[in-house]
mmCIF file of C-alpha atoms and ligand atoms in Angstrom:
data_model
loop_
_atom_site.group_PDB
_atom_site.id
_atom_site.type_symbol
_atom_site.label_atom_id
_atom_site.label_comp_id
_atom_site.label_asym_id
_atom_site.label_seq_id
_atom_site.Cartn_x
_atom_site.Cartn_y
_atom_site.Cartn_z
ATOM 1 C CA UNK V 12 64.141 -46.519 58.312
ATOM 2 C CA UNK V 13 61.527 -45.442 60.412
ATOM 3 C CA UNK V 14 58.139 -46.431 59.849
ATOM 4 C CA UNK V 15 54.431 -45.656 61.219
ATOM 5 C CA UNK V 16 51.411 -47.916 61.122
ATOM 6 C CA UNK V 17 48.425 -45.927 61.688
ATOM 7 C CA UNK V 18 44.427 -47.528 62.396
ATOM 8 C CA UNK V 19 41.463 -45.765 63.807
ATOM 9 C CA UNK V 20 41.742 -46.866 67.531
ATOM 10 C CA UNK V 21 45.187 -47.672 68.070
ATOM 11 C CA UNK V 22 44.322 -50.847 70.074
ATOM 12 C CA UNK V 23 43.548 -53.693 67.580
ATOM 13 C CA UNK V 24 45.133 -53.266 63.890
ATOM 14 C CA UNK V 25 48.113 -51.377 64.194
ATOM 15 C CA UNK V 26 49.127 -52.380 67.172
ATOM 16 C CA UNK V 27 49.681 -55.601 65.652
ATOM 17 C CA UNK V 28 51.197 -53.849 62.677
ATOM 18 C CA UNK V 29 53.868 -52.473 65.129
ATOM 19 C CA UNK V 30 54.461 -55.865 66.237
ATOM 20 C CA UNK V 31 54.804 -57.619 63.350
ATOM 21 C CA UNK V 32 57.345 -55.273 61.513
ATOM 22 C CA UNK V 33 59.634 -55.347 64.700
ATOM 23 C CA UNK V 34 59.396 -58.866 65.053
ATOM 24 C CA UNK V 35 59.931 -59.174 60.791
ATOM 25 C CA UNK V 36 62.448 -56.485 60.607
ATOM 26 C CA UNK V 37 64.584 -58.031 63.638
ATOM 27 C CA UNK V 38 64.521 -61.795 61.881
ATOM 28 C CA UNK V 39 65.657 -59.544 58.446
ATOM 29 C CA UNK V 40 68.674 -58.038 60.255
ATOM 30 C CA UNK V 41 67.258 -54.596 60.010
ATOM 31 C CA UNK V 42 67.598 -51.960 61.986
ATOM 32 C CA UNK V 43 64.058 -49.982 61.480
ATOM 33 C CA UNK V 44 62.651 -48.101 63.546
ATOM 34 C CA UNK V 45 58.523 -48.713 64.844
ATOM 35 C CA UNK V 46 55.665 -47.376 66.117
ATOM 36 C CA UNK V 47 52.222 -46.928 66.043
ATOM 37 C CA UNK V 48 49.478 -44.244 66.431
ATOM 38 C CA UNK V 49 45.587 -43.779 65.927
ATOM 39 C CA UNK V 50 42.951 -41.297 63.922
ATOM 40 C CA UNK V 51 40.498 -41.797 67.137
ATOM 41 C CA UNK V 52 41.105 -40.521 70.724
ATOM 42 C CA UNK V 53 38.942 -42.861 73.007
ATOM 43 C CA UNK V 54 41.506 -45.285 73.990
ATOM 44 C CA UNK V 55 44.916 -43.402 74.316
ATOM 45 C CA UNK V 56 47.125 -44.319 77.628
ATOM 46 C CA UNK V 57 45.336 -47.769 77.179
ATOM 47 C CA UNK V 58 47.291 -50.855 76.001
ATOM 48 C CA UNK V 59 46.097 -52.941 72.982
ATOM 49 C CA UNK V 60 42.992 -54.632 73.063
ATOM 50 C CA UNK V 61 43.765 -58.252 74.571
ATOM 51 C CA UNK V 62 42.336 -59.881 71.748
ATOM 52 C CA UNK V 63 45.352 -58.286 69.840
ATOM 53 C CA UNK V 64 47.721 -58.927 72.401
ATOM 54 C CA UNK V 65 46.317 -62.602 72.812
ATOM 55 C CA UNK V 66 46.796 -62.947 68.846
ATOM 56 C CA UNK V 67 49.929 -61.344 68.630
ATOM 57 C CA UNK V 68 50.919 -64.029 71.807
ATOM 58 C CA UNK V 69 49.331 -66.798 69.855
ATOM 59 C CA UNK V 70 52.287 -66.145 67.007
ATOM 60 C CA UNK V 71 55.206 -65.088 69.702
ATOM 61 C CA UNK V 72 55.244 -61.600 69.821
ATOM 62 C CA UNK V 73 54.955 -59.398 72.638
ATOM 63 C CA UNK V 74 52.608 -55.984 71.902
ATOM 64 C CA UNK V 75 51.771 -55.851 75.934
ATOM 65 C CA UNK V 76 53.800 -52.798 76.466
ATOM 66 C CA UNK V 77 52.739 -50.721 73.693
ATOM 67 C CA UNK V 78 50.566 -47.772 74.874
ATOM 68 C CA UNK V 79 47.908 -45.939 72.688
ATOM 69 C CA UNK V 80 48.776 -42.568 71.053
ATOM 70 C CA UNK V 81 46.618 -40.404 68.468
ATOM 71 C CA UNK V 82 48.389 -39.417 65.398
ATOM 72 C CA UNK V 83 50.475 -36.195 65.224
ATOM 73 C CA UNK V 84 51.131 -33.943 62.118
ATOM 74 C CA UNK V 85 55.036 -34.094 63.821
ATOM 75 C CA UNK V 86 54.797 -37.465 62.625
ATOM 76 C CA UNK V 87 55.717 -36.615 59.189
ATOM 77 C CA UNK V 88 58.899 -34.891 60.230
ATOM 78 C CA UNK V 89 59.485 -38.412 62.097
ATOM 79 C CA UNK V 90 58.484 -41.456 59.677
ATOM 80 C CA UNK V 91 59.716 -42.047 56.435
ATOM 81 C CA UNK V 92 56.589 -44.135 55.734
ATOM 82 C CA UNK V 93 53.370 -44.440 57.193
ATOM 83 C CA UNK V 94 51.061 -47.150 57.108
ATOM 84 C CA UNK V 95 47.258 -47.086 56.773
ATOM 85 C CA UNK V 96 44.875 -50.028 57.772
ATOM 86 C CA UNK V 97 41.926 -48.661 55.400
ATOM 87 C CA UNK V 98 40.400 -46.191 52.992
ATOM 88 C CA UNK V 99 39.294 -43.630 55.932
ATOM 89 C CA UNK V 100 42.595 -44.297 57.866
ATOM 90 C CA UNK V 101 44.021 -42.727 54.261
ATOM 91 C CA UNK V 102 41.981 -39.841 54.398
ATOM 92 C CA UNK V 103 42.272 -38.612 57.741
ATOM 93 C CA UNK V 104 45.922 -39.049 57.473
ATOM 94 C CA UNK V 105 45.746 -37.211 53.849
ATOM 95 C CA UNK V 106 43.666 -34.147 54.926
ATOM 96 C CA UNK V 107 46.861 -33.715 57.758
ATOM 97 C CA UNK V 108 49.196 -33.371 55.493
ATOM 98 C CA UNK V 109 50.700 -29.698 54.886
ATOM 99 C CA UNK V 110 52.377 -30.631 51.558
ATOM 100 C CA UNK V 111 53.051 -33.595 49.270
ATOM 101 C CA UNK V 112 56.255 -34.573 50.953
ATOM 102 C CA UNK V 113 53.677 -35.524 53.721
ATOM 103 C CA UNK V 114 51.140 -37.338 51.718
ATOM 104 C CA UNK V 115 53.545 -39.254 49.141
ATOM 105 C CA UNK V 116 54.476 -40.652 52.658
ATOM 106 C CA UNK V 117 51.037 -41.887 53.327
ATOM 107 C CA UNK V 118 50.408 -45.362 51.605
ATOM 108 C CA UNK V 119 47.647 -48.481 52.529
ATOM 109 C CA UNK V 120 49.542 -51.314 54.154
ATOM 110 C CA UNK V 121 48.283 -53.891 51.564
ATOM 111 C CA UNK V 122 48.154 -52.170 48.064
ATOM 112 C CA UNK V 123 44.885 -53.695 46.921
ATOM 113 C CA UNK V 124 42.837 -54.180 49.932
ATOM 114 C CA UNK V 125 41.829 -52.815 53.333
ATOM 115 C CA UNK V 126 42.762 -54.381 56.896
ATOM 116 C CA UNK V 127 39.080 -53.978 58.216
ATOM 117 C CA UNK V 128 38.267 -53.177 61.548
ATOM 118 C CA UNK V 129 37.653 -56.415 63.766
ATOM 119 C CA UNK V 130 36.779 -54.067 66.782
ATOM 120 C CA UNK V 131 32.911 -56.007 66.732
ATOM 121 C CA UNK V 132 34.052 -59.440 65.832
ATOM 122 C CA UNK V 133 36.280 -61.545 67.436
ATOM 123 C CA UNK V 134 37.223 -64.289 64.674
ATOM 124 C CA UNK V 135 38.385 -61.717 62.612
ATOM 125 C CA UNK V 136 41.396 -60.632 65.025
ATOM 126 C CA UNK V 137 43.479 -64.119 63.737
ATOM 127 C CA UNK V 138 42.401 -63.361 59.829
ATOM 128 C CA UNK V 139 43.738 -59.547 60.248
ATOM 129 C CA UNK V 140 47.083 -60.711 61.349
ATOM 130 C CA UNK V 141 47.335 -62.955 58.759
ATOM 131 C CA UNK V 142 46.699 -59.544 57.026
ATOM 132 C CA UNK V 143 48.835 -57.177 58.009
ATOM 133 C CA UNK V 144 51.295 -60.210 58.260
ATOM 134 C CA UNK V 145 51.328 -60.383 54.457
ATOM 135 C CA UNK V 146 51.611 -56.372 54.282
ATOM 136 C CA UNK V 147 54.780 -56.283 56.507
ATOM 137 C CA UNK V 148 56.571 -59.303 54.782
ATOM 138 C CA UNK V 149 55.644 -57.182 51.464
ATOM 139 C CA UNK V 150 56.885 -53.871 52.366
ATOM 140 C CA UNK V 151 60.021 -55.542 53.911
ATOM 141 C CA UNK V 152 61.014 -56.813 50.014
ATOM 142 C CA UNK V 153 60.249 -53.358 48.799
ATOM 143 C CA UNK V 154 61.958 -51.674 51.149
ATOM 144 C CA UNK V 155 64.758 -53.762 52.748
ATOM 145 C CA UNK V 156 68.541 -51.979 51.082
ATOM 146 C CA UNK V 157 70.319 -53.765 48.217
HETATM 147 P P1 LIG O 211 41.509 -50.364 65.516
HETATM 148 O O1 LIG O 211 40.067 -50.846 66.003
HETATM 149 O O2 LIG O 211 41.260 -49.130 64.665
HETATM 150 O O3 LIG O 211 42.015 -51.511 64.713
HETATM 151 O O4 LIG O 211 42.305 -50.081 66.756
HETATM 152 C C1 LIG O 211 39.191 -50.030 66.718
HETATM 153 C C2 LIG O 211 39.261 -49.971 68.081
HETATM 154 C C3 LIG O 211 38.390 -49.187 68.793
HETATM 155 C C4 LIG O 211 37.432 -48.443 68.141
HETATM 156 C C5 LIG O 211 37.378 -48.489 66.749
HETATM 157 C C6 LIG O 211 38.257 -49.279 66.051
HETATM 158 N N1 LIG O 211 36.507 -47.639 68.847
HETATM 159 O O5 LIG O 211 35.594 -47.070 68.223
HETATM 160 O O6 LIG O 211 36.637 -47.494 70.070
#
């Protein structure tokens, strides 16, 4: 399985995203491959923001070596799934997509709400992993074989 977890900046949501469904899929006994990517330029070839990392730290896992990528429309040949943060992650992932193979790929990482941005607010960065958290520990049960 190969998955993709997509936000707007590539430094504070998904990021964590990455590192939480490594970290999940590993304790699971899965072999699933992760990564991450953005919808925004400004910050690629930069780690995550150290907030994230700090978080991420905070819980035991390790996002320092991740490096900051923009989205490619390759990455539907790639991923199996990919993973949106919010409602304008879903549409500027949607309006890439050359066919519905590529879109039915495209799915929110929590069904019924958004992972919002904590870019501007630094006691949301604990909240949003508790987040995406939930999200990964969901999609695991829907997706894990057998
Ligand atoms: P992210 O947060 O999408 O969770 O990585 C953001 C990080 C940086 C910016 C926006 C969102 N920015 O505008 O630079």
């Amino acid at each position: 399985m190969k998955i993709l977890m997509v936000c707007l900046g590539n430094i504070c949501r998904s990021p964590l995203a990455e590192g939480i469904m490594q970290h999940l899929a590993k304790e699971n006994g899965l072999d699933w491959e992760v990564d991450s990517a953005g919808t925004g330029n400004w910050h690629v070839g930069q780690g995550p923001d150290h907030r994230s990392t700090r978080t991420a730290h905070n819980h035991g896992i390790n996002i320092s070596g991740q490096v900051c990528r923009l989205f490619r429309v390759s990455d539907f040949d790639t991923f199996d799934h990919i993973f949106v943060m919010d409602k304008n992650n879903l549409s500027d992932i949607l309006a890439k997509a050359r066919n519905k193979e590529d879109a039915k790929k495209v799915k929110l990482l929590l069904d019924d709400k958004i992972v919002p941005d904590p870019y501007y607010d630094d006691e949301q960065f604990e909240p949003v992993f508790k987040m995406i958290e939930e999200g990964c520990k969901e999609t695991i049960k829907q997706l894990r074989p057998g």
